[in-house]
Coordinates of C-alpha atoms and ligand atoms in Angstrom, one line a residue:
X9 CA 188.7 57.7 68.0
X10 CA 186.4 56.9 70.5
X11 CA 187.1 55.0 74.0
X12 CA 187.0 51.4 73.0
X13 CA 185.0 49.3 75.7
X14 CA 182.8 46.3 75.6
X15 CA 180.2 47.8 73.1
X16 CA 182.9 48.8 70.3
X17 CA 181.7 47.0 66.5
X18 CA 185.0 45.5 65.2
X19 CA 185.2 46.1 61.6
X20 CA 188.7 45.6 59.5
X21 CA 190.4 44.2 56.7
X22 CA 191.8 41.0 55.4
X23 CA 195.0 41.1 52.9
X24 CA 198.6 39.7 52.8
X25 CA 200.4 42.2 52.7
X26 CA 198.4 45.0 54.8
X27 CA 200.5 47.2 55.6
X28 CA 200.2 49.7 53.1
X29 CA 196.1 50.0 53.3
X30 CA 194.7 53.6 53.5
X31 CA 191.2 51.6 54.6
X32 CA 191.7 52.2 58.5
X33 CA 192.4 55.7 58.0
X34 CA 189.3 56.3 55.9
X35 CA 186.8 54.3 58.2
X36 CA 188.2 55.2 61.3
X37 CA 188.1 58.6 60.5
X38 CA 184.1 58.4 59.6
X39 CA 183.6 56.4 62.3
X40 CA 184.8 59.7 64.6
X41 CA 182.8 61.9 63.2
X42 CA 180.2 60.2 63.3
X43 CA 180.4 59.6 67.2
X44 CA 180.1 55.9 66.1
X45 CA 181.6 53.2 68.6
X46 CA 183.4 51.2 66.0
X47 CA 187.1 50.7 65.1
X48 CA 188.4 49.8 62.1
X49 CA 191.7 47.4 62.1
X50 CA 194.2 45.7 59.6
X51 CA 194.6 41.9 59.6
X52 CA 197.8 40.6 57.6
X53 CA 196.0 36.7 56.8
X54 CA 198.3 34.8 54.9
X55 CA 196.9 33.0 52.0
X56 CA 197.1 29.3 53.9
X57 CA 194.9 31.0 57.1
X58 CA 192.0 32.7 55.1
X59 CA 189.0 30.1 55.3
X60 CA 190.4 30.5 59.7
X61 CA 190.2 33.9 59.3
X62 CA 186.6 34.1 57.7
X63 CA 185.5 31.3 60.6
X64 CA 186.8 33.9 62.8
X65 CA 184.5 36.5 61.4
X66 CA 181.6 34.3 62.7
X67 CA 183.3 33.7 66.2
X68 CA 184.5 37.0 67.0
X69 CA 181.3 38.5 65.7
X70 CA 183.3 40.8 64.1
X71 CA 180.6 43.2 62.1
X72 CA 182.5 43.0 58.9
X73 CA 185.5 42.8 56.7
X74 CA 186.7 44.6 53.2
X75 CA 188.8 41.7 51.7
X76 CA 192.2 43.0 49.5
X77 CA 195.1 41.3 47.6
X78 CA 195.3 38.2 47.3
X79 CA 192.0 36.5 48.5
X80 CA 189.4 38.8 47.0
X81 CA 188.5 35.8 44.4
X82 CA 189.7 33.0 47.2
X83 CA 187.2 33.8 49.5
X84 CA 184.4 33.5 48.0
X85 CA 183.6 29.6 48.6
X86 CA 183.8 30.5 52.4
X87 CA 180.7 32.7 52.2
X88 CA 177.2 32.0 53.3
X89 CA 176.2 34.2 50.4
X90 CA 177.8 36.1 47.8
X91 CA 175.9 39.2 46.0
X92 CA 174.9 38.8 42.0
X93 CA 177.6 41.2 41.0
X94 CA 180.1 40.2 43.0
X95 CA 179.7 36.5 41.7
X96 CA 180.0 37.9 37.7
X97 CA 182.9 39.9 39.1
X98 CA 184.4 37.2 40.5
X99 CA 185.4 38.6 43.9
X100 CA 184.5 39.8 46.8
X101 CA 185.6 43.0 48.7
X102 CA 183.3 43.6 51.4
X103 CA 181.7 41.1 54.0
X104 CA 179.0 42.0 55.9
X105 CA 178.3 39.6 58.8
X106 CA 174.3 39.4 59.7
X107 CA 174.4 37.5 63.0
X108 CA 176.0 34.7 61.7
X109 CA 175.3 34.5 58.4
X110 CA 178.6 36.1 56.1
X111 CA 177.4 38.1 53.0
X112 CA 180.0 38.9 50.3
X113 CA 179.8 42.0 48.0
X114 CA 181.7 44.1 45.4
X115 CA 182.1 47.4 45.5
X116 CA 184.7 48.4 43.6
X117 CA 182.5 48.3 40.5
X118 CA 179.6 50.1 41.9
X119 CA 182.1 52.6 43.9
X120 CA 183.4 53.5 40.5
X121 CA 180.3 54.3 38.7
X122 CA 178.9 56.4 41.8
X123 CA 182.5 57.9 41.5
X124 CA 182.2 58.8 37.8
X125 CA 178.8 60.4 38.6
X126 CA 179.5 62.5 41.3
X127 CA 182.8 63.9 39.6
X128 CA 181.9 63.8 36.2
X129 CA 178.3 63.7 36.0
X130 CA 178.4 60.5 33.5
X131 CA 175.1 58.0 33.8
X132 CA 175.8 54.9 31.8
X133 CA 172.1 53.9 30.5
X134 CA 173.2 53.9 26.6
X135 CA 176.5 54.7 26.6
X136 CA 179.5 53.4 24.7
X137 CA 182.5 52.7 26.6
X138 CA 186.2 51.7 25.8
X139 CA 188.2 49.7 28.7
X140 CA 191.7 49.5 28.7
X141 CA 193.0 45.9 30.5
X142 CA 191.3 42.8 31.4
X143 CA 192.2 42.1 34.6
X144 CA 190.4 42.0 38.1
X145 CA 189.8 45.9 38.0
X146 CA 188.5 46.5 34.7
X147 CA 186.3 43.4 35.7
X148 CA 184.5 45.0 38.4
X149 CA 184.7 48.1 36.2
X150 CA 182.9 46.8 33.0
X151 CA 180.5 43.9 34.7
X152 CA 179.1 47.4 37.2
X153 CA 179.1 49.5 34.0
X154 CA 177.1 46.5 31.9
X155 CA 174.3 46.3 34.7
X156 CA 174.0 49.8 34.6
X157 CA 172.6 49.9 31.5
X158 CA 175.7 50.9 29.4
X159 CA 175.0 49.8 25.5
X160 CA 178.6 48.9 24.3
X161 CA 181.4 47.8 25.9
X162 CA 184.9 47.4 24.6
X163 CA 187.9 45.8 26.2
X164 CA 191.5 46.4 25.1
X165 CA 193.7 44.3 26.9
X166 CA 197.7 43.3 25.8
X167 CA 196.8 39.6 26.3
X168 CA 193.5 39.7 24.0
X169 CA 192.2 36.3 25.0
X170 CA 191.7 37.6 28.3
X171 CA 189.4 40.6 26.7
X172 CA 188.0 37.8 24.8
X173 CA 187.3 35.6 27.9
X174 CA 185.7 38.8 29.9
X175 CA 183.5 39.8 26.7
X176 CA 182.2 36.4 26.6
X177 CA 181.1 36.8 30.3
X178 CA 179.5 40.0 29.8
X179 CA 177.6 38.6 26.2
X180 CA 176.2 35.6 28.5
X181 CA 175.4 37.6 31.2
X182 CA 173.3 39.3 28.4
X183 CA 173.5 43.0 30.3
X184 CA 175.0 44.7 27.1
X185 CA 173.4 45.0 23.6
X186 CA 177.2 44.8 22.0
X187 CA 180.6 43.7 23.6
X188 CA 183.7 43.9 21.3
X189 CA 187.5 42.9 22.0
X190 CA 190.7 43.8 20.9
X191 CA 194.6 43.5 21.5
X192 CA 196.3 46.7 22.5
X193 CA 199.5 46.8 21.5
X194 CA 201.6 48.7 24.6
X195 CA 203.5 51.2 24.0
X196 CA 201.7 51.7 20.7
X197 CA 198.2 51.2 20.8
X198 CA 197.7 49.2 17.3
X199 CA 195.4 49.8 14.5
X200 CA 192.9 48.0 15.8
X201 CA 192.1 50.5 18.7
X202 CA 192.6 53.5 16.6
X203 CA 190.1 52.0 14.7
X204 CA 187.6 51.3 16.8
X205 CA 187.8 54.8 18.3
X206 CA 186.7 56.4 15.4
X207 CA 184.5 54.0 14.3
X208 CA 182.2 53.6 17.9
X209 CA 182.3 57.7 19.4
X210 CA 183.1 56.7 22.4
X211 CA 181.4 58.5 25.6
X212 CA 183.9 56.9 28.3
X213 CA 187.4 55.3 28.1
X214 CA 188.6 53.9 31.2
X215 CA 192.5 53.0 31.6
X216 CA 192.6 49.8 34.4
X217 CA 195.9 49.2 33.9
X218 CA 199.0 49.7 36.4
X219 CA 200.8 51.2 33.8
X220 CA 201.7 55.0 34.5
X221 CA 201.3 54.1 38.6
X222 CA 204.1 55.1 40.9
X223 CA 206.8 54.4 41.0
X224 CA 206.6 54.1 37.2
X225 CA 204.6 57.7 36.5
X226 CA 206.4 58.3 33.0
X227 CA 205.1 55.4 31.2
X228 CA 202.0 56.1 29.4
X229 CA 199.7 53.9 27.5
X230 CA 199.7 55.4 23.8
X231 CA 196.2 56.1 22.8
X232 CA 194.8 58.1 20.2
X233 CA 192.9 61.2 21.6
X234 CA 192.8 63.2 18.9
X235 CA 190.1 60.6 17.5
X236 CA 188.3 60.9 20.4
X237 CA 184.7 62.7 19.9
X238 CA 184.3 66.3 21.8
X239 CA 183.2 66.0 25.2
X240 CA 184.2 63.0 25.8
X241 CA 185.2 61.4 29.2
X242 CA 189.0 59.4 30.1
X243 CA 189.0 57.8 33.7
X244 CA 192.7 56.3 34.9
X245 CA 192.1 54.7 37.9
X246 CA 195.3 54.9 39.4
X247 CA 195.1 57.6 42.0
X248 CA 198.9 57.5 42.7
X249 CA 200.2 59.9 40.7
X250 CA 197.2 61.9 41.2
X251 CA 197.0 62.6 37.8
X252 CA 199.4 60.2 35.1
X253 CA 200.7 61.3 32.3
X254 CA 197.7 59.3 30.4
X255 CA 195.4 61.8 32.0
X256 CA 197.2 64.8 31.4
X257 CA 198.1 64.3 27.6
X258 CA 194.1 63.2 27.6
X259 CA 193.1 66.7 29.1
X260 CA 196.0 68.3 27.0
X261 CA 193.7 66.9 24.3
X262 CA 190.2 68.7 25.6
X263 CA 188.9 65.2 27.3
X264 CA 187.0 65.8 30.7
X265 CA 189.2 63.6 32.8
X266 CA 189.1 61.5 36.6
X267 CA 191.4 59.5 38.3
X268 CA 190.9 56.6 41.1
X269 CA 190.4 58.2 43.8
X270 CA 187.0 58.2 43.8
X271 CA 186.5 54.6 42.9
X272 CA 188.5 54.2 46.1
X273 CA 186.5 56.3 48.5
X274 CA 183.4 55.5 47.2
X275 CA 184.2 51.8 47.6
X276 CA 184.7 52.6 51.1
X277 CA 181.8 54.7 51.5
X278 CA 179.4 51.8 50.1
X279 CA 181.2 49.3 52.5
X280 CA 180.6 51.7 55.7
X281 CA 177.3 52.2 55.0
X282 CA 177.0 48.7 54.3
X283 CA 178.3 47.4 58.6
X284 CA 177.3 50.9 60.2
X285 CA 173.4 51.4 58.5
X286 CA 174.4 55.1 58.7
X287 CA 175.0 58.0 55.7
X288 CA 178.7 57.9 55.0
X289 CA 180.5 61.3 55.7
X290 CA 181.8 61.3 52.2
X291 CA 184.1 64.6 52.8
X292 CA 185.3 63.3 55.6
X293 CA 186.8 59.6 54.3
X294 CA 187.9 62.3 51.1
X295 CA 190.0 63.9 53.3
X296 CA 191.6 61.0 55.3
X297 CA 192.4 59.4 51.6
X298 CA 194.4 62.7 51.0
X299 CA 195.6 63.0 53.7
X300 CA 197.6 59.5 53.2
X301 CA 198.2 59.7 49.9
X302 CA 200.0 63.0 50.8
X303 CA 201.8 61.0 53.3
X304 CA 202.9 58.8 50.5
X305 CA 204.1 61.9 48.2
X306 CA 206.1 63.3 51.1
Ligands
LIG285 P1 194.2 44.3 38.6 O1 193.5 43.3 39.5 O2 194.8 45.4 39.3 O3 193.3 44.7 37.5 P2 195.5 42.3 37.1 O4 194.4 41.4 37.2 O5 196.9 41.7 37.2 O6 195.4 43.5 38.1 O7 195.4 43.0 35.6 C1 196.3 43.9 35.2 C2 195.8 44.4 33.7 O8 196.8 45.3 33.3 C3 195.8 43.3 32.7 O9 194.8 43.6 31.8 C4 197.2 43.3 32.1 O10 197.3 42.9 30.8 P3 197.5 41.3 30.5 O11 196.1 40.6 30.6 O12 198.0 41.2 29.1 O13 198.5 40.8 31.6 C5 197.4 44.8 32.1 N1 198.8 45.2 32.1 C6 199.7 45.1 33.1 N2 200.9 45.6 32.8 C7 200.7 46.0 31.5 C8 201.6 46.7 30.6 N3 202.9 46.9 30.9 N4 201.1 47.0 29.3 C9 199.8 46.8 29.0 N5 199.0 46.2 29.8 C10 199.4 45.8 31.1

């Protein structure tokens, strides 16, 4: 890193806990190769402290903040303004601070779609997409893929009034030409899913669930791959395993595949370029994230 002195742009992140963050290893490491005077730090805010904290944005005029578990939806009434996206999503993980005046984005929808691109080659204009869970992920995962142009969406969620509730958001928001529900029965899937599988040729099934994530990396959702049509692309975005047993049996069953990494880096790599103005080293932040996730494994 370079010398910190009076000049040094404070960036960092905001979460309870902190501690096991691979942000500051990613942006500090882009930072340095950059030769940019800016440091990236962790800030453990407790839930009761977080309109403080976000005051203390203002008065430290520190450049900005990514925002993490649990205040991502919390902090949104402390903004100045919040981002279009970000407000369907219904969180915020970035701050950018514009002399004063505290912006709030989202990237974790648009850092998985970049993701998806740049790994898989997938554009969504027109395409039909199955999403597995309902929850704060898959909503920043389906509301990005809706304003991207995507032409169906369907959510699958345990809890189906919560697919429901988030279809409902997406039909109002009037992005996508059809949004369909459904319960999915874990372990077994259910009819209902099989069905629509077959019936709707999906192009993209994305599994937002934490099922299959360490230290639970032999549970799988059951899903029905065989019905999927040739060609077609599954995305787990747990990135820890590296690859679940949902993604193997899917490329087991000829599906291109893609886990979560890349909606992690590329979350960064939108929120760098967001406080510094610069081109993110992309390869760079890739490497840091492995290297702590190797960390992890060892
Ligand atoms: P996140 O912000 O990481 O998405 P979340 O908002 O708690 O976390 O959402 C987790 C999602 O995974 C939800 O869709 C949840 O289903 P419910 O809405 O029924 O709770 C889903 N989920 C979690 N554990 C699951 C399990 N064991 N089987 C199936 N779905 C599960």
């Amino acid at each position: 890193m370079a010398e910190i002195n009076g000049s040094t742009k404070v960036c960092g992140i905001f979460g309870y806990p902190v501690e096991h963050t691979f942000s500051p290893s990613m942006h500090n490491a882009a930072f340095k190769s950059c030769d940019l005077n800016f440091v990236y730090l962790p800030f453990t805010v407790k839930p009761k402290e977080l309109e403080r904290a976000v005051s203390g944005i203002r008065a430290m005029n520190i450049t900005g903040v990514n925002i993490t578990v649990p205040h991502k939806e919390k902090v949104i009434p402390f903004l100045d303004e919040v981002s279009e996206d970000a407000r369907l999503i219904g969180a915020v993980n970035v701050i950018v601070n514009r002399g004063g005046r505290l912006c709030g984005y989202n990237t974790d929808g648009a850092g998985f779609v970049r993701a998806l691109k740049e790994e898989t080659g997938f554009l969504p204009p027109g395409s039909k997409i199955l999403i597995m869970g309902a929850g704060g992920a898959a909503r920043a995962v389906a509301v990005q893929l809706a304003c991207s142009g995507a032409a169906l969406i369907t959510l699958a969620n345990r809890t189906p009034a919560r697919a429901r509730k988030l279809a409902d958001m997406l039909k109002n928001a009037g992005f996508c030409s059809e949004v369909l529900a459904y319960r999915y029965d874990y372990p077994d899937g259910g009819p209902e899913l099989a069905e629509a599988v077959v019936v709707n040729n999906y192009d993209l099934v994305v599994q937002t669930t934490p099922v299959g994530m360490h230290p639970k990396e032999r549970d799988c959702p059951s899903f029905p791959f065989q019905k999927l049509r040739p060609g077609a692309i599954i995305c787990d975005i747990i990135y820890n395993p590296p690859r679940t047993v949902f993604l193997k049996r899917a490329g087991e069953a000829g599906a291109k595949t893609c886990n979560g990494l890349g909606m992690l880096l590329y979350q960064g790599v939108l929120a760098w370029e967001m406080w510094t103005g610069y081109r993110a080293p992309v390869e760079v932040m890739r490497k840091a994230l492995l290297e702590r996730l190797q960390d992890m494994v060892n």
